[in-house]
């Protein structure tokens, strides 16, 4: 529980005023033939399917040259103005020049524990918490199961099997046994998961150093088998999944901080795969017989047009996936944003800003400010015993004495206020005040100009939200 003195309130106000008055070829979003003629009067491509923030369009076109070519010749293309900026790039592409990156970190001093120059500090932060992280995952990709023919399977993975892509993947769930373990390590046996391709067993088994439920896919793929039949072509599947499917092992769905590690890593996976289509399935990899509580399920609409599919949906069947993507995981060692080692003195990551813009755009959360002469102040109330601000009303009344402040207290209880309504309030806040806790993950969706005040009743060793502020703001 925390008390805020009148002096602290005054200092908070002064702080507020001081702050506020100052080339990838793995896959493509859609197939589009530059030679297509289309129907007279009709667009040559379904541009509405792109569904990206306007600011992201030139970066998307940079990595999808076939769509840019169609747009150039199509009088119905709504993105003509962006064709002049095709040099814009996220930063992980081989063809990307630094001056055309989506953003670049800002470092104000050198953390000598990491490096000795501002320039190398920027590079370190870029690789830890920006699109340089996605670039590192791209560079790690290696073929573990090589197709010999076009109808064969394949398996391509990053280091430690933190992310993989599989074609014509075979899963035999006919004799699966489930229990209380959500991530059973011996769930599949030899022959129950695999594909028709030339498997490099030694390379596969060498990637097990970080075997752990939410850090690697090694436990799930260590039994990947080189099959002597082509699963789909030889009719060995009871179900064939035609659409791309993202496999995800999810963290706690009742905790915003942990669950948004899932969503952020899915977004990074989309970048690594160069596909932001929502015409995909999300398959929740859970080997238990339990359900999954998800307080933030509305967020899935930013990534898929369909309900999340529990893996147990396919029990007792042989199911084949034409395209399967094993998403980056929420608690990877040196991952994002849980377990992130972060150099001090740097901030302003484009990756987190792009993630925020992407989610807000897809969920249709709009900005109604800033308001002339007014600042919108939101105090996040908590009902739990150790998260309460005991003199919350005193704080509220003190803030209301400032004529330029529009102050509100909100309690983001999921039974009383839906998550999309919560996001709308957060995104339309200029000053966000809240107790240390998972609720502060909302700061990811504050406008770029916002200020954040984290209250804590002890000198917390948990610097999670300091990290998020550095990444987002």
Tab-separated table of C-alpha atoms in Angstrom:
chain	number	residue	atom	x	y	z
A	1	UNK	CA	0.000	0.000	0.000
A	2	UNK	CA	1.323	3.439	-0.848
A	3	UNK	CA	0.761	6.950	0.538
A	4	UNK	CA	1.462	9.984	-1.631
A	5	UNK	CA	2.214	13.192	0.225
A	6	UNK	CA	1.147	16.654	-0.861
A	7	UNK	CA	4.758	17.467	-1.655
A	8	UNK	CA	5.016	14.371	-3.833
A	9	UNK	CA	1.857	15.391	-5.656
A	10	UNK	CA	3.304	18.833	-6.327
A	11	UNK	CA	6.555	17.314	-7.546
A	12	UNK	CA	4.578	14.946	-9.777
A	13	UNK	CA	2.789	17.903	-11.359
A	14	UNK	CA	6.041	19.722	-12.017
A	15	UNK	CA	7.535	16.595	-13.562
A	16	UNK	CA	4.502	16.206	-15.791
A	17	UNK	CA	4.768	19.727	-17.126
A	18	UNK	CA	8.512	19.351	-17.590
A	19	UNK	CA	8.055	16.155	-19.558
A	20	UNK	CA	5.040	17.069	-21.611
A	21	UNK	CA	5.992	20.576	-22.576
A	22	UNK	CA	9.221	19.441	-24.205
A	23	UNK	CA	14.921	-7.965	-48.188
A	24	UNK	CA	13.212	-11.086	-47.086
A	25	UNK	CA	12.125	-13.905	-49.278
A	26	UNK	CA	10.744	-16.591	-46.953
A	27	UNK	CA	7.127	-15.939	-47.858
A	28	UNK	CA	4.790	-13.139	-48.879
A	29	UNK	CA	1.632	-11.600	-47.513
A	30	UNK	CA	-0.426	-12.575	-50.525
A	31	UNK	CA	0.328	-13.964	-53.946
A	32	UNK	CA	-0.002	-11.328	-56.614
A	33	UNK	CA	1.081	-11.695	-60.213
A	34	UNK	CA	2.525	-8.547	-61.818
A	35	UNK	CA	1.224	-9.865	-65.126
A	36	UNK	CA	-2.361	-10.072	-63.874
A	37	UNK	CA	-4.818	-8.025	-65.913
A	38	UNK	CA	-7.847	-8.380	-63.661
A	39	UNK	CA	-11.417	-7.441	-64.475
A	40	UNK	CA	-11.876	-3.982	-66.015
A	41	UNK	CA	-12.774	-1.562	-63.265
A	42	UNK	CA	-11.581	-3.984	-60.575
A	43	UNK	CA	-8.346	-3.747	-58.544
A	44	UNK	CA	-5.594	-6.166	-59.531
A	45	UNK	CA	-5.017	-7.046	-55.874
A	46	UNK	CA	-7.045	-7.212	-52.672
A	47	UNK	CA	-5.357	-4.254	-51.003
A	48	UNK	CA	-7.854	-4.318	-48.121
A	49	UNK	CA	-6.316	-7.611	-46.976
A	50	UNK	CA	-3.062	-5.837	-46.068
A	51	UNK	CA	-4.650	-4.056	-43.072
A	52	UNK	CA	-1.537	-2.261	-41.871
A	53	UNK	CA	-1.144	1.227	-40.416
A	54	UNK	CA	-0.531	3.779	-43.148
A	55	UNK	CA	2.953	4.467	-41.761
A	56	UNK	CA	3.889	0.787	-42.259
A	57	UNK	CA	2.844	0.501	-45.915
A	58	UNK	CA	6.152	1.529	-47.585
A	59	UNK	CA	8.028	-0.930	-45.366
A	60	UNK	CA	5.600	-3.668	-46.343
A	61	UNK	CA	5.995	-2.827	-50.043
A	62	UNK	CA	9.790	-2.845	-49.679
A	63	UNK	CA	9.598	-6.522	-48.683
A	64	UNK	CA	6.828	-7.434	-51.119
A	65	UNK	CA	8.080	-6.149	-54.443
A	66	UNK	CA	5.531	-8.195	-56.392
A	67	UNK	CA	2.703	-6.243	-54.747
A	68	UNK	CA	4.520	-2.947	-55.329
A	69	UNK	CA	4.759	-3.812	-59.053
A	70	UNK	CA	1.034	-4.543	-59.222
A	71	UNK	CA	0.272	-1.305	-57.390
A	72	UNK	CA	2.388	0.679	-59.820
A	73	UNK	CA	0.338	-0.473	-62.811
A	74	UNK	CA	-3.044	-0.578	-61.041
A	75	UNK	CA	-5.080	2.635	-61.154
A	76	UNK	CA	-7.120	1.368	-58.178
A	77	UNK	CA	-4.136	0.960	-55.860
A	78	UNK	CA	-4.596	3.197	-52.779
A	79	UNK	CA	-0.885	3.157	-51.987
A	80	UNK	CA	0.510	5.026	-55.002
A	81	UNK	CA	2.119	7.715	-52.837
A	82	UNK	CA	4.193	5.109	-51.027
A	83	UNK	CA	5.829	3.849	-54.213
A	84	UNK	CA	8.210	6.817	-53.960
A	85	UNK	CA	9.494	5.486	-50.630
A	86	UNK	CA	10.265	1.860	-51.414
A	87	UNK	CA	13.729	2.328	-49.928
A	88	UNK	CA	12.117	2.492	-46.472
A	89	UNK	CA	12.843	-0.683	-44.505
A	90	UNK	CA	12.412	-2.119	-41.030
A	91	UNK	CA	16.135	-2.571	-40.570
A	92	UNK	CA	16.612	-6.340	-40.596
A	93	UNK	CA	16.635	-6.683	-44.390
A	94	UNK	CA	19.967	-7.254	-46.164
A	95	UNK	CA	19.037	-4.472	-48.581
A	96	UNK	CA	18.252	-1.959	-45.815
A	97	UNK	CA	20.436	1.120	-45.533
A	98	UNK	CA	20.623	2.561	-41.984
A	99	UNK	CA	19.295	5.979	-42.982
A	100	UNK	CA	16.055	4.385	-44.242
A	101	UNK	CA	15.314	2.295	-41.146
A	102	UNK	CA	11.923	2.557	-39.464
A	103	UNK	CA	13.681	4.064	-36.454
A	104	UNK	CA	17.000	4.188	-34.675
A	105	UNK	CA	17.725	4.034	-30.927
A	106	UNK	CA	18.691	7.119	-28.942
A	107	UNK	CA	21.471	6.728	-26.378
A	108	UNK	CA	22.363	9.529	-23.955
A	109	UNK	CA	25.333	7.917	-22.223
A	110	UNK	CA	27.578	4.863	-22.461
A	111	UNK	CA	27.021	1.903	-20.150
A	112	UNK	CA	30.609	0.740	-19.727
A	113	UNK	CA	29.426	-2.720	-18.634
A	114	UNK	CA	28.326	-3.305	-22.235
A	115	UNK	CA	30.442	-1.126	-24.500
A	116	UNK	CA	32.578	2.029	-24.696
A	117	UNK	CA	31.045	4.253	-27.419
A	118	UNK	CA	27.623	5.758	-28.061
A	119	UNK	CA	27.559	4.234	-31.552
A	120	UNK	CA	28.163	0.708	-30.272
A	121	UNK	CA	25.633	1.338	-27.484
A	122	UNK	CA	23.025	2.101	-30.157
A	123	UNK	CA	23.931	-1.084	-31.999
A	124	UNK	CA	23.675	-3.110	-28.784
A	125	UNK	CA	20.229	-1.722	-27.961
A	126	UNK	CA	19.146	-2.216	-31.582
A	127	UNK	CA	20.017	-5.913	-31.383
A	128	UNK	CA	18.563	-6.400	-27.904
A	129	UNK	CA	15.218	-4.633	-28.185
A	130	UNK	CA	14.613	-3.425	-31.731
A	131	UNK	CA	14.318	-4.841	-35.234
A	132	UNK	CA	17.928	-5.978	-34.998
A	133	UNK	CA	16.550	-8.794	-32.839
A	134	UNK	CA	14.380	-9.983	-35.732
A	135	UNK	CA	17.376	-9.748	-38.035
A	136	UNK	CA	19.405	-12.009	-35.754
A	137	UNK	CA	16.664	-14.647	-35.831
A	138	UNK	CA	16.593	-14.458	-39.631
A	139	UNK	CA	20.339	-14.938	-39.897
A	140	UNK	CA	20.164	-18.000	-37.645
A	141	UNK	CA	17.754	-19.931	-39.873
A	142	UNK	CA	19.108	-23.246	-41.131
A	143	UNK	CA	17.564	-26.191	-42.980
A	144	UNK	CA	17.205	-29.239	-40.740
A	145	UNK	CA	15.112	-31.359	-43.080
A	146	UNK	CA	15.828	-30.854	-46.777
A	147	UNK	CA	13.122	-31.453	-49.402
A	148	UNK	CA	14.164	-33.418	-52.458
A	149	UNK	CA	11.061	-32.700	-54.529
A	150	UNK	CA	8.473	-29.913	-54.664
A	151	UNK	CA	5.853	-32.028	-52.897
A	152	UNK	CA	8.208	-32.943	-50.057
A	153	UNK	CA	8.191	-31.667	-46.497
A	154	UNK	CA	10.778	-29.344	-44.998
A	155	UNK	CA	11.907	-28.018	-41.624
A	156	UNK	CA	13.817	-24.751	-41.165
A	157	UNK	CA	14.690	-23.455	-37.688
A	158	UNK	CA	16.538	-20.706	-35.890
A	159	UNK	CA	19.121	-21.437	-33.220
A	160	UNK	CA	17.971	-23.566	-30.266
A	161	UNK	CA	14.727	-24.205	-32.170
A	162	UNK	CA	13.245	-20.975	-30.821
A	163	UNK	CA	11.404	-20.532	-34.115
A	164	UNK	CA	10.756	-22.987	-36.944
A	165	UNK	CA	8.909	-23.238	-40.238
A	166	UNK	CA	7.656	-26.541	-41.579
A	167	UNK	CA	6.053	-27.540	-44.871
A	168	UNK	CA	3.754	-30.558	-45.186
A	169	UNK	CA	4.065	-31.333	-41.490
A	170	UNK	CA	2.604	-34.623	-40.248
A	171	UNK	CA	1.181	-35.029	-36.720
A	172	UNK	CA	-0.232	-38.351	-35.558
A	173	UNK	CA	-2.496	-37.706	-32.571
A	174	UNK	CA	-4.339	-41.024	-32.612
A	175	UNK	CA	-2.724	-42.458	-29.474
A	176	UNK	CA	-1.921	-39.325	-27.530
A	177	UNK	CA	-2.202	-39.393	-23.736
A	178	UNK	CA	-2.946	-36.159	-21.932
A	179	UNK	CA	-2.567	-35.256	-18.270
A	180	UNK	CA	-2.066	-32.113	-16.175
A	181	UNK	CA	1.215	-31.149	-17.884
A	182	UNK	CA	0.699	-28.279	-20.337
A	183	UNK	CA	4.025	-28.818	-22.068
A	184	UNK	CA	4.791	-32.522	-21.840
A	185	UNK	CA	8.271	-33.131	-23.239
A	186	UNK	CA	7.675	-36.662	-24.524
A	187	UNK	CA	4.266	-35.938	-26.017
A	188	UNK	CA	5.292	-37.239	-29.448
A	189	UNK	CA	7.240	-40.407	-30.102
A	190	UNK	CA	9.259	-41.334	-33.191
A	191	UNK	CA	7.033	-41.440	-36.266
A	192	UNK	CA	4.268	-39.319	-34.725
A	193	UNK	CA	5.689	-36.011	-35.953
A	194	UNK	CA	7.715	-35.488	-39.096
A	195	UNK	CA	7.771	-35.143	-42.839
A	196	UNK	CA	9.078	-36.596	-46.093
A	197	UNK	CA	12.481	-34.902	-46.356
A	198	UNK	CA	16.157	-35.625	-45.711
A	199	UNK	CA	16.620	-35.050	-41.975
A	200	UNK	CA	19.949	-33.928	-40.531
A	201	UNK	CA	19.545	-35.724	-37.199
A	202	UNK	CA	22.866	-34.511	-35.799
A	203	UNK	CA	22.037	-30.864	-36.555
A	204	UNK	CA	18.579	-31.242	-35.011
A	205	UNK	CA	19.831	-32.846	-31.801
A	206	UNK	CA	22.594	-30.237	-31.404
A	207	UNK	CA	20.029	-27.496	-30.736
A	208	UNK	CA	18.789	-28.771	-27.370
A	209	UNK	CA	20.850	-26.571	-25.011
A	210	UNK	CA	17.859	-24.370	-24.145
A	211	UNK	CA	15.229	-27.062	-23.932
A	212	UNK	CA	12.506	-25.586	-21.757
A	213	UNK	CA	8.706	-25.266	-22.173
A	214	UNK	CA	8.499	-21.550	-23.003
A	215	UNK	CA	12.041	-21.083	-24.346
A	216	UNK	CA	12.370	-23.604	-27.170
A	217	UNK	CA	10.499	-26.008	-29.464
A	218	UNK	CA	13.183	-28.669	-28.994
A	219	UNK	CA	11.038	-30.925	-26.774
A	220	UNK	CA	8.277	-30.920	-29.388
A	221	UNK	CA	10.553	-31.417	-32.399
A	222	UNK	CA	13.220	-33.764	-31.008
A	223	UNK	CA	11.085	-36.690	-32.268
A	224	UNK	CA	10.731	-35.206	-35.773
A	225	UNK	CA	11.049	-38.188	-38.080
A	226	UNK	CA	12.123	-38.601	-41.696
A	227	UNK	CA	9.036	-40.391	-43.043
A	228	UNK	CA	9.058	-42.894	-45.895
A	229	UNK	CA	5.784	-41.519	-47.270
A	230	UNK	CA	4.542	-38.136	-48.398
A	231	UNK	CA	1.789	-37.400	-45.862
A	232	UNK	CA	-0.570	-35.379	-48.047
A	233	UNK	CA	0.233	-36.805	-51.472
A	234	UNK	CA	-0.039	-40.395	-50.186
A	235	UNK	CA	-3.330	-39.695	-48.382
A	236	UNK	CA	-1.976	-40.402	-44.911
A	237	UNK	CA	-3.877	-37.506	-43.306
A	238	UNK	CA	-7.344	-37.569	-41.771
A	239	UNK	CA	-7.339	-33.757	-41.880
A	240	UNK	CA	-5.338	-31.440	-44.121
A	241	UNK	CA	-4.935	-27.841	-42.924
A	242	UNK	CA	-4.637	-25.700	-46.037
A	243	UNK	CA	-4.128	-22.306	-44.389
A	244	UNK	CA	-0.879	-21.312	-42.671
A	245	UNK	CA	-0.960	-22.277	-38.984
A	246	UNK	CA	1.017	-20.647	-36.186
A	247	UNK	CA	1.814	-22.964	-33.285
A	248	UNK	CA	2.090	-21.114	-29.978
A	249	UNK	CA	2.925	-22.177	-26.425
A	250	UNK	CA	1.198	-19.534	-24.343
A	251	UNK	CA	2.182	-17.917	-21.072
A	252	UNK	CA	-0.378	-16.898	-18.416
A	253	UNK	CA	-3.516	-15.612	-20.143
A	254	UNK	CA	-4.705	-13.910	-16.949
A	255	UNK	CA	-1.649	-11.644	-16.673
A	256	UNK	CA	-1.243	-8.831	-19.198
A	257	UNK	CA	2.528	-8.573	-18.813
A	258	UNK	CA	3.101	-12.269	-19.484
A	259	UNK	CA	0.413	-12.719	-22.132
A	260	UNK	CA	1.648	-9.769	-24.173
A	261	UNK	CA	5.008	-11.499	-24.358
A	262	UNK	CA	3.032	-14.021	-26.440
A	263	UNK	CA	1.562	-11.367	-28.719
A	264	UNK	CA	4.819	-9.457	-29.182
A	265	UNK	CA	6.697	-12.620	-30.130
A	266	UNK	CA	3.949	-13.541	-32.572
A	267	UNK	CA	4.378	-10.113	-34.164
A	268	UNK	CA	8.154	-10.607	-34.429
A	269	UNK	CA	7.514	-14.037	-35.952
A	270	UNK	CA	5.349	-12.377	-38.592
A	271	UNK	CA	8.262	-10.118	-39.473
A	272	UNK	CA	10.653	-13.064	-39.684
A	273	UNK	CA	8.118	-14.819	-41.934
A	274	UNK	CA	7.281	-11.648	-43.896
A	275	UNK	CA	3.554	-12.258	-43.570
A	276	UNK	CA	0.951	-10.192	-41.736
A	277	UNK	CA	-2.095	-11.953	-43.117
A	278	UNK	CA	-4.971	-12.642	-40.736
A	279	UNK	CA	-6.203	-15.499	-42.943
A	280	UNK	CA	-4.225	-17.893	-40.753
A	281	UNK	CA	-4.896	-20.230	-37.866
A	282	UNK	CA	-3.453	-19.938	-34.389
A	283	UNK	CA	-3.003	-23.380	-32.806
A	284	UNK	CA	-2.443	-23.352	-29.045
A	285	UNK	CA	0.111	-26.055	-28.256
A	286	UNK	CA	-1.057	-27.464	-24.930
A	287	UNK	CA	-0.528	-31.117	-24.055
A	288	UNK	CA	-2.839	-31.067	-21.033
A	289	UNK	CA	-6.547	-31.774	-20.924
A	290	UNK	CA	-7.281	-28.390	-19.326
A	291	UNK	CA	-8.791	-25.264	-20.800
A	292	UNK	CA	-7.024	-21.903	-21.014
A	293	UNK	CA	-8.216	-18.720	-19.345
A	294	UNK	CA	-7.615	-15.690	-21.555
A	295	UNK	CA	-8.586	-12.225	-20.308
A	296	UNK	CA	-7.157	-10.561	-23.409
A	297	UNK	CA	-8.676	-12.760	-26.120
A	298	UNK	CA	-9.884	-9.709	-28.081
A	299	UNK	CA	-6.239	-9.122	-29.047
A	300	UNK	CA	-6.194	-12.221	-31.255
A	301	UNK	CA	-8.252	-10.303	-33.836
A	302	UNK	CA	-5.088	-8.350	-34.610
A	303	UNK	CA	-3.516	-11.583	-35.856
A	304	UNK	CA	-6.204	-13.987	-37.065
A	305	UNK	CA	-9.736	-13.989	-38.445
A	306	UNK	CA	-10.530	-17.202	-36.574
A	307	UNK	CA	-10.854	-18.520	-33.040
A	308	UNK	CA	-7.714	-19.925	-31.446
A	309	UNK	CA	-7.599	-23.707	-31.954
A	310	UNK	CA	-6.457	-25.897	-29.037
A	311	UNK	CA	-4.179	-28.698	-30.209
A	312	UNK	CA	-6.480	-31.230	-28.547
A	313	UNK	CA	-9.082	-30.385	-31.213
A	314	UNK	CA	-7.177	-32.807	-33.455
A	315	UNK	CA	-6.903	-35.665	-30.944
A	316	UNK	CA	-7.456	-39.179	-32.349
A	317	UNK	CA	-6.592	-37.997	-35.871
A	318	UNK	CA	-3.649	-37.695	-38.228
A	319	UNK	CA	-3.474	-34.049	-39.176
A	320	UNK	CA	-1.231	-32.494	-41.812
A	321	UNK	CA	-0.314	-28.825	-42.070
A	322	UNK	CA	0.728	-27.511	-45.454
A	323	UNK	CA	2.471	-24.572	-43.779
A	324	UNK	CA	3.269	-24.528	-40.055
A	325	UNK	CA	5.085	-21.760	-38.209
A	326	UNK	CA	6.404	-22.375	-34.698
A	327	UNK	CA	6.260	-18.936	-33.121
A	328	UNK	CA	8.996	-17.314	-31.094
A	329	UNK	CA	8.297	-17.970	-27.424
A	330	UNK	CA	7.441	-15.727	-24.450
A	331	UNK	CA	10.211	-16.653	-21.989
A	332	UNK	CA	13.233	-17.257	-24.191
A	333	UNK	CA	16.640	-16.630	-22.682
A	334	UNK	CA	17.700	-13.199	-24.001
A	335	UNK	CA	14.236	-12.942	-25.541
A	336	UNK	CA	11.593	-10.208	-25.698
A	337	UNK	CA	10.326	-8.829	-23.500
A	338	UNK	CA	10.505	-11.220	-20.550
A	339	UNK	CA	14.153	-12.033	-19.735
A	340	UNK	CA	15.456	-9.123	-21.793
A	341	UNK	CA	18.985	-7.985	-20.918
A	342	UNK	CA	19.003	-4.288	-21.732
A	343	UNK	CA	21.832	-1.806	-21.958
A	344	UNK	CA	21.301	1.344	-19.886
A	345	UNK	CA	21.159	4.842	-21.330
A	346	UNK	CA	19.222	3.955	-24.501
A	347	UNK	CA	15.579	4.112	-25.539
A	348	UNK	CA	13.216	4.525	-28.523
A	349	UNK	CA	12.739	1.113	-30.101
A	350	UNK	CA	10.838	1.056	-33.352
A	351	UNK	CA	9.884	-2.592	-32.851
A	352	UNK	CA	7.721	-1.883	-29.809
A	353	UNK	CA	6.260	1.245	-31.372
A	354	UNK	CA	5.401	-0.693	-34.546
A	355	UNK	CA	3.819	-3.471	-32.457
A	356	UNK	CA	1.661	-0.933	-30.635
A	357	UNK	CA	0.610	0.746	-33.879
A	358	UNK	CA	-0.134	-2.618	-35.480
A	359	UNK	CA	-2.359	-3.856	-32.657
A	360	UNK	CA	-4.205	-0.552	-32.227
A	361	UNK	CA	-4.845	-0.312	-35.973
A	362	UNK	CA	-6.102	-3.881	-36.297
A	363	UNK	CA	-8.367	-3.488	-33.245
A	364	UNK	CA	-9.653	-0.129	-34.491
A	365	UNK	CA	-8.544	1.828	-31.411
A	366	UNK	CA	-8.378	5.480	-32.459
A	367	UNK	CA	-6.718	8.553	-30.962
A	368	UNK	CA	-9.014	11.446	-30.059
A	369	UNK	CA	-6.342	13.880	-28.911
A	370	UNK	CA	-4.263	15.610	-27.912
A	371	UNK	CA	-6.735	18.204	-26.680
A	372	UNK	CA	-5.885	21.890	-26.888
A	373	UNK	CA	-5.038	23.225	-23.454
A	374	UNK	CA	-5.930	19.973	-21.714
A	375	UNK	CA	-4.054	16.917	-20.509
A	376	UNK	CA	-5.898	13.676	-19.928
A	377	UNK	CA	-4.748	12.033	-16.700
A	378	UNK	CA	-5.627	8.422	-15.908
A	379	UNK	CA	-4.998	6.857	-12.498
A	380	UNK	CA	-5.017	3.067	-12.647
A	381	UNK	CA	-6.671	1.797	-9.477
A	382	UNK	CA	-6.010	-1.684	-8.128
A	383	UNK	CA	-8.319	-3.625	-5.836
A	384	UNK	CA	-5.802	-6.098	-4.442
A	385	UNK	CA	-4.465	-5.515	-0.930
A	386	UNK	CA	-0.872	-4.711	-1.823
A	387	UNK	CA	-1.600	-2.614	-4.932
A	388	UNK	CA	-3.879	0.000	-3.411
A	389	UNK	CA	-3.012	3.694	-3.130
A	390	UNK	CA	-4.393	4.424	0.334
A	391	UNK	CA	-4.725	8.164	-0.208
A	392	UNK	CA	-5.974	7.793	-3.763
A	393	UNK	CA	-8.763	10.335	-3.268
A	394	UNK	CA	-6.271	12.877	-1.940
A	395	UNK	CA	-4.178	12.371	-5.050
A	396	UNK	CA	-7.260	12.714	-7.245
A	397	UNK	CA	-8.378	15.947	-5.569
A	398	UNK	CA	-4.888	17.440	-5.750
A	399	UNK	CA	-4.637	16.720	-9.461
A	400	UNK	CA	-8.071	18.211	-10.059
A	401	UNK	CA	-6.831	21.561	-8.761
A	402	UNK	CA	-4.832	21.901	-11.977
A	403	UNK	CA	-7.277	23.395	-14.480
A	404	UNK	CA	-5.558	21.858	-17.483
A	405	UNK	CA	-5.943	18.316	-16.114
A	406	UNK	CA	-8.884	16.088	-16.998
A	407	UNK	CA	-8.525	13.363	-14.377
A	408	UNK	CA	-10.160	9.946	-14.168
A	409	UNK	CA	-9.675	6.854	-12.018
A	410	UNK	CA	-10.106	3.514	-13.756
A	411	UNK	CA	-10.062	-0.034	-12.450
A	412	UNK	CA	-9.443	-2.418	-15.336
A	413	UNK	CA	-11.561	-5.290	-14.011
A	414	UNK	CA	-12.268	-7.556	-16.962
A	415	UNK	CA	-15.797	-8.360	-15.761
A	416	UNK	CA	-16.703	-4.678	-15.694
A	417	UNK	CA	-14.683	-3.216	-18.560
A	418	UNK	CA	-13.825	-5.115	-21.736
A	419	UNK	CA	-10.213	-5.131	-22.899
A	420	UNK	CA	-10.897	-3.075	-26.022
A	421	UNK	CA	-12.548	-0.410	-23.865
A	422	UNK	CA	-9.506	-0.501	-21.605
A	423	UNK	CA	-7.230	0.060	-24.609
A	424	UNK	CA	-9.347	2.996	-25.770
A	425	UNK	CA	-8.938	4.690	-22.383
A	426	UNK	CA	-5.203	3.976	-22.252
A	427	UNK	CA	-4.537	5.152	-25.791
A	428	UNK	CA	-6.384	8.395	-25.062
A	429	UNK	CA	-4.332	9.204	-21.959
A	430	UNK	CA	-1.563	11.805	-21.757
A	431	UNK	CA	-0.440	11.026	-18.192
A	432	UNK	CA	-0.722	7.474	-16.860
A	433	UNK	CA	-0.289	6.845	-13.127
A	434	UNK	CA	-0.319	3.370	-11.650
A	435	UNK	CA	1.067	0.983	-9.074
A	436	UNK	CA	3.830	-1.426	-10.017
A	437	UNK	CA	2.186	-4.516	-11.514
A	438	UNK	CA	1.077	-6.200	-14.709
A	439	UNK	CA	-1.524	-3.477	-15.349
A	440	UNK	CA	1.280	-1.100	-16.293
A	441	UNK	CA	1.761	-3.174	-19.444
A	442	UNK	CA	-0.909	-0.827	-20.779
A	443	UNK	CA	1.862	1.718	-21.257
A	444	UNK	CA	2.636	-0.096	-24.526
A	445	UNK	CA	-0.497	1.518	-25.940
A	446	UNK	CA	-0.103	5.067	-24.672
A	447	UNK	CA	0.382	7.764	-27.330
A	448	UNK	CA	4.002	8.598	-28.118
A	449	UNK	CA	3.890	11.854	-26.159
A	450	UNK	CA	2.524	10.360	-22.925
A	451	UNK	CA	4.196	10.369	-19.506
A	452	UNK	CA	4.146	7.403	-17.109
A	453	UNK	CA	4.413	7.428	-13.306
A	454	UNK	CA	5.053	4.042	-11.712
A	455	UNK	CA	4.312	3.958	-7.973
A	456	UNK	CA	6.100	1.449	-5.776
A	457	UNK	CA	6.046	0.817	-2.058
A	458	UNK	CA	9.578	-0.542	-1.953
A	459	UNK	CA	12.702	-0.136	-4.007
A	460	UNK	CA	11.684	-2.894	-6.364
A	461	UNK	CA	14.288	-5.094	-7.937
A	462	UNK	CA	11.798	-5.830	-10.697
A	463	UNK	CA	12.583	-3.279	-13.379
A	464	UNK	CA	10.138	-4.752	-15.903
A	465	UNK	CA	8.257	-1.536	-16.554
A	466	UNK	CA	11.367	0.632	-16.629
A	467	UNK	CA	12.439	-1.668	-19.459
A	468	UNK	CA	9.080	-1.325	-21.209
A	469	UNK	CA	9.170	2.458	-20.967
A	470	UNK	CA	12.637	2.462	-22.536
A	471	UNK	CA	11.412	0.196	-25.288
A	472	UNK	CA	8.136	1.978	-25.993
A	473	UNK	CA	8.843	5.663	-25.342
